[in-house]
Amino acid sequence: MIISSFDNHISKPCITAHFLSRTFLECFVAGNIETANAEVMVQHIEDVLFQHPQPICKPLFPSQHLTSRIVKLERSTKYCFSIDCLNPSDENSALLYYIQVHRDDIKLNILLELFALVAKQPAFHQLRSVEQLGYITVLLQRNDSGIRGLQFIIQSTVKDPAQLDSRVEAFLKMFESELNKMADSDFKSNVNALIKMKLEKHKNLWEESSFYWKEIAVGTLKFDRREAEVAALRNLTKEQLIDFFNGFVKADAPKRKTLSVRVYGCLHSAEYKQAITEPDHPPKTVGIKDVCSFRRSRPLFASFRGGHGLIKL
């Protein structure tokens, strides 16, 4: 059983009483147990905490429920944040190049996952093997509280983060022609590979529980996610994948939203000083000087957390 709790008000000397003074309980029961027994178990915990003549806990006020809200980036805009490496003797510079795509949606999810699968090996081959930018060179999909996107991560001593950024842009321009020329058989092969990955059974109870608990924790509650995404994949066309790339990913895509986080190692300290004193940002590029100010300046995606006792913003 997984239990999450939140303590807000501290009014008693006992640490336990402080911790449990106001609590929200969320449970998931897995394993060799009947549904009725699981419900009795959770009800017993709730009775002890909340229904006792002298209850240990009080429920949280609606305004005290925590929700994870993700910053909404502006379309057709690229944000850049440059920072010096915290370890002054570290020679490695690094780039995190993030493309924010969409809020959890079955069709867009599979298009994002399929693109990541199709582009992962070409990205590694071009940026790691051919250009030899750095030992760590990966393309991954990213899921932050239900907000999906793509990210390139490159660690390098041979080029500074701004140059790494330009190489990612160049790769996406080069990959556009490869995607358009993709054979139908190759497209079907990638679709079938993704379907096979999704239909693979959980290896153990912990892996299965983690899947369900993530749906609960984020608030998406799509417990049939794999089945729904497989059904959508079977009807997907290559033209839809190309339209997805043209709309969200390629350099001049109308819906493209990009964040470039650049960490400068000691080998590129001169480039870092130039980046913060004489920023040379192309059109539709915004430099971030203070992270907190940037976060306050942008709207947030709505939280998936909702239902009884919870605030859905």
mmCIF file of N, CA and C in Angstrom, residues 68-71 96 98-106 108-110 112-113 116 139-153 198 210-211 213-222 225 229 301-304:
data_model
loop_
_atom_site.group_PDB
_atom_site.id
_atom_site.type_symbol
_atom_site.label_atom_id
_atom_site.label_comp_id
_atom_site.label_asym_id
_atom_site.label_seq_id
_atom_site.Cartn_x
_atom_site.Cartn_y
_atom_site.Cartn_z
ATOM 1 N N SER A 68 0.863 20.062 -8.947
ATOM 2 C CA SER A 68 2.039 20.355 -9.758
ATOM 3 C C SER A 68 1.576 21.093 -11.008
ATOM 4 N N ARG A 69 2.025 22.323 -11.140
ATOM 5 C CA ARG A 69 1.652 23.149 -12.282
ATOM 6 C C ARG A 69 2.909 23.409 -13.109
ATOM 7 N N ILE A 70 2.798 23.210 -14.405
ATOM 8 C CA ILE A 70 3.932 23.336 -15.306
ATOM 9 C C ILE A 70 3.836 24.643 -16.080
ATOM 10 N N VAL A 71 4.964 25.344 -16.216
ATOM 11 C CA VAL A 71 5.007 26.600 -16.957
ATOM 12 C C VAL A 71 4.650 26.355 -18.419
ATOM 13 N N LEU A 96 20.583 21.078 -22.312
ATOM 14 C CA LEU A 96 19.274 20.435 -22.291
ATOM 15 C C LEU A 96 18.388 21.241 -23.227
ATOM 16 N N TYR A 98 14.873 21.432 -24.827
ATOM 17 C CA TYR A 98 13.531 20.908 -24.535
ATOM 18 C C TYR A 98 12.504 21.517 -25.478
ATOM 19 N N ILE A 99 11.685 20.674 -26.081
ATOM 20 C CA ILE A 99 10.572 21.107 -26.922
ATOM 21 C C ILE A 99 9.288 20.689 -26.231
ATOM 22 N N GLN A 100 8.548 21.659 -25.722
ATOM 23 C CA GLN A 100 7.271 21.374 -25.051
ATOM 24 C C GLN A 100 6.198 21.172 -26.119
ATOM 25 N N VAL A 101 5.455 20.068 -26.003
ATOM 26 C CA VAL A 101 4.533 19.719 -27.085
ATOM 27 C C VAL A 101 3.071 19.858 -26.687
ATOM 28 N N HIS A 102 2.620 19.107 -25.664
ATOM 29 C CA HIS A 102 1.172 19.081 -25.429
ATOM 30 C C HIS A 102 0.843 18.607 -24.017
ATOM 31 N N ARG A 103 -0.390 18.830 -23.649
ATOM 32 C CA ARG A 103 -0.964 18.294 -22.422
ATOM 33 C C ARG A 103 -1.545 16.925 -22.731
ATOM 34 N N ASP A 104 -1.419 16.006 -21.815
ATOM 35 C CA ASP A 104 -1.753 14.592 -22.021
ATOM 36 C C ASP A 104 -2.947 14.382 -22.950
ATOM 37 N N ASP A 105 -2.696 13.679 -24.057
ATOM 38 C CA ASP A 105 -3.716 13.404 -25.063
ATOM 39 C C ASP A 105 -3.294 12.132 -25.791
ATOM 40 N N ILE A 106 -4.202 11.171 -25.933
ATOM 41 C CA ILE A 106 -3.848 9.854 -26.477
ATOM 42 C C ILE A 106 -3.198 9.957 -27.845
ATOM 43 N N LEU A 108 -1.824 12.594 -29.493
ATOM 44 C CA LEU A 108 -0.549 13.304 -29.479
ATOM 45 C C LEU A 108 0.521 12.526 -28.720
ATOM 46 N N ASN A 109 0.104 11.766 -27.704
ATOM 47 C CA ASN A 109 1.070 10.930 -26.966
ATOM 48 C C ASN A 109 1.766 9.944 -27.897
ATOM 49 N N ILE A 110 0.963 9.252 -28.706
ATOM 50 C CA ILE A 110 1.564 8.216 -29.566
ATOM 51 C C ILE A 110 2.391 8.839 -30.687
ATOM 52 N N LEU A 112 4.109 11.625 -30.389
ATOM 53 C CA LEU A 112 5.351 12.016 -29.722
ATOM 54 C C LEU A 112 6.243 10.802 -29.484
ATOM 55 N N GLU A 113 5.665 9.733 -28.970
ATOM 56 C CA GLU A 113 6.447 8.530 -28.679
ATOM 57 C C GLU A 113 7.006 7.918 -29.955
ATOM 58 N N ALA A 116 9.904 10.070 -31.205
ATOM 59 C CA ALA A 116 11.095 9.842 -30.383
ATOM 60 C C ALA A 116 11.760 8.515 -30.754
ATOM 61 N N LEU A 139 18.343 11.507 -27.069
ATOM 62 C CA LEU A 139 17.048 12.109 -27.376
ATOM 63 C C LEU A 139 15.995 11.310 -26.631
ATOM 64 N N LEU A 140 15.201 11.993 -25.796
ATOM 65 C CA LEU A 140 14.211 11.326 -24.968
ATOM 66 C C LEU A 140 12.896 12.078 -25.038
ATOM 67 N N GLN A 141 11.814 11.381 -24.760
ATOM 68 C CA GLN A 141 10.557 12.063 -24.516
ATOM 69 C C GLN A 141 10.486 12.391 -23.028
ATOM 70 N N ARG A 142 9.692 13.396 -22.690
ATOM 71 C CA ARG A 142 9.639 13.856 -21.309
ATOM 72 C C ARG A 142 8.186 14.038 -20.896
ATOM 73 N N ASN A 143 7.884 13.674 -19.653
ATOM 74 C CA ASN A 143 6.527 13.798 -19.119
ATOM 75 C C ASN A 143 6.609 14.456 -17.746
ATOM 76 N N ASP A 144 6.186 15.709 -17.662
ATOM 77 C CA ASP A 144 6.188 16.449 -16.400
ATOM 78 C C ASP A 144 4.747 16.677 -15.967
ATOM 79 N N SER A 145 4.276 15.858 -15.031
ATOM 80 C CA SER A 145 2.909 15.992 -14.500
ATOM 81 C C SER A 145 1.873 16.046 -15.613
ATOM 82 N N GLY A 146 2.085 15.233 -16.654
ATOM 83 C CA GLY A 146 1.125 15.146 -17.753
ATOM 84 C C GLY A 146 1.395 16.081 -18.906
ATOM 85 N N ILE A 147 2.426 16.924 -18.809
ATOM 86 C CA ILE A 147 2.807 17.806 -19.905
ATOM 87 C C ILE A 147 3.953 17.137 -20.655
ATOM 88 N N ARG A 148 3.717 16.829 -21.940
ATOM 89 C CA ARG A 148 4.658 16.008 -22.701
ATOM 90 C C ARG A 148 5.565 16.858 -23.579
ATOM 91 N N GLY A 149 6.765 16.328 -23.825
ATOM 92 C CA GLY A 149 7.695 17.019 -24.706
ATOM 93 C C GLY A 149 8.870 16.141 -25.084
ATOM 94 N N LEU A 150 9.786 16.712 -25.867
ATOM 95 C CA LEU A 150 11.018 16.055 -26.282
ATOM 96 C C LEU A 150 12.200 16.776 -25.649
ATOM 97 N N GLN A 151 13.278 16.049 -25.398
ATOM 98 C CA GLN A 151 14.480 16.719 -24.918
ATOM 99 C C GLN A 151 15.736 16.049 -25.463
ATOM 100 N N PHE A 152 16.664 16.885 -25.899
ATOM 101 C CA PHE A 152 18.013 16.450 -26.237
ATOM 102 C C PHE A 152 18.896 16.779 -25.038
ATOM 103 N N ILE A 153 19.745 15.841 -24.642
ATOM 104 C CA ILE A 153 20.715 16.076 -23.581
ATOM 105 C C ILE A 153 22.095 15.748 -24.143
ATOM 106 N N LYS A 198 4.454 -1.540 -25.927
ATOM 107 C CA LYS A 198 3.324 -1.199 -25.072
ATOM 108 C C LYS A 198 2.567 -2.436 -24.597
ATOM 109 N N SER A 210 3.713 0.723 -10.043
ATOM 110 C CA SER A 210 4.263 2.028 -10.388
ATOM 111 C C SER A 210 3.465 2.677 -11.509
ATOM 112 N N PHE A 211 3.030 1.859 -12.475
ATOM 113 C CA PHE A 211 2.222 2.397 -13.577
ATOM 114 C C PHE A 211 0.920 2.990 -13.047
ATOM 115 N N TRP A 213 0.154 3.823 -9.909
ATOM 116 C CA TRP A 213 0.349 4.900 -8.955
ATOM 117 C C TRP A 213 0.697 6.214 -9.658
ATOM 118 N N LYS A 214 1.424 6.139 -10.766
ATOM 119 C CA LYS A 214 1.750 7.351 -11.517
ATOM 120 C C LYS A 214 0.481 8.005 -12.044
ATOM 121 N N GLU A 215 -0.460 7.186 -12.537
ATOM 122 C CA GLU A 215 -1.728 7.744 -13.020
ATOM 123 C C GLU A 215 -2.481 8.430 -11.881
ATOM 124 N N ILE A 216 -2.411 7.851 -10.685
ATOM 125 C CA ILE A 216 -3.089 8.440 -9.521
ATOM 126 C C ILE A 216 -2.379 9.711 -9.082
ATOM 127 N N ALA A 217 -1.054 9.656 -8.982
ATOM 128 C CA ALA A 217 -0.288 10.793 -8.477
ATOM 129 C C ALA A 217 -0.411 12.010 -9.390
ATOM 130 N N VAL A 218 -0.366 11.790 -10.703
ATOM 131 C CA VAL A 218 -0.474 12.897 -11.652
ATOM 132 C C VAL A 218 -1.909 13.391 -11.742
ATOM 133 N N GLY A 219 -2.868 12.452 -11.613
ATOM 134 C CA GLY A 219 -4.277 12.806 -11.699
ATOM 135 C C GLY A 219 -4.905 12.502 -13.039
ATOM 136 N N THR A 220 -4.150 11.873 -13.966
ATOM 137 C CA THR A 220 -4.708 11.556 -15.287
ATOM 138 C C THR A 220 -5.687 10.383 -15.226
ATOM 139 N N LEU A 221 -5.432 9.408 -14.350
ATOM 140 C CA LEU A 221 -6.358 8.304 -14.078
ATOM 141 C C LEU A 221 -6.749 7.525 -15.335
ATOM 142 N N LYS A 222 -5.836 7.416 -16.288
ATOM 143 C CA LYS A 222 -6.093 6.640 -17.508
ATOM 144 C C LYS A 222 -5.488 5.252 -17.312
ATOM 145 N N ARG A 225 -4.567 3.159 -20.350
ATOM 146 C CA ARG A 225 -3.746 3.965 -21.256
ATOM 147 C C ARG A 225 -3.084 3.114 -22.338
ATOM 148 N N GLU A 229 -3.769 3.570 -26.323
ATOM 149 C CA GLU A 229 -2.705 4.042 -27.202
ATOM 150 C C GLU A 229 -2.375 3.023 -28.283
ATOM 151 N N PHE A 301 -0.008 25.542 -16.993
ATOM 152 C CA PHE A 301 -0.978 24.545 -17.412
ATOM 153 C C PHE A 301 -1.868 24.188 -16.219
ATOM 154 N N ALA A 302 -3.118 23.854 -16.500
ATOM 155 C CA ALA A 302 -4.015 23.400 -15.448
ATOM 156 C C ALA A 302 -3.528 22.066 -14.895
ATOM 157 N N SER A 303 -3.790 21.837 -13.620
ATOM 158 C CA SER A 303 -3.418 20.576 -12.988
ATOM 159 C C SER A 303 -4.463 19.508 -13.298
ATOM 160 N N PHE A 304 -4.015 18.269 -13.422
ATOM 161 C CA PHE A 304 -4.943 17.151 -13.605
ATOM 162 C C PHE A 304 -5.588 16.739 -12.293
#
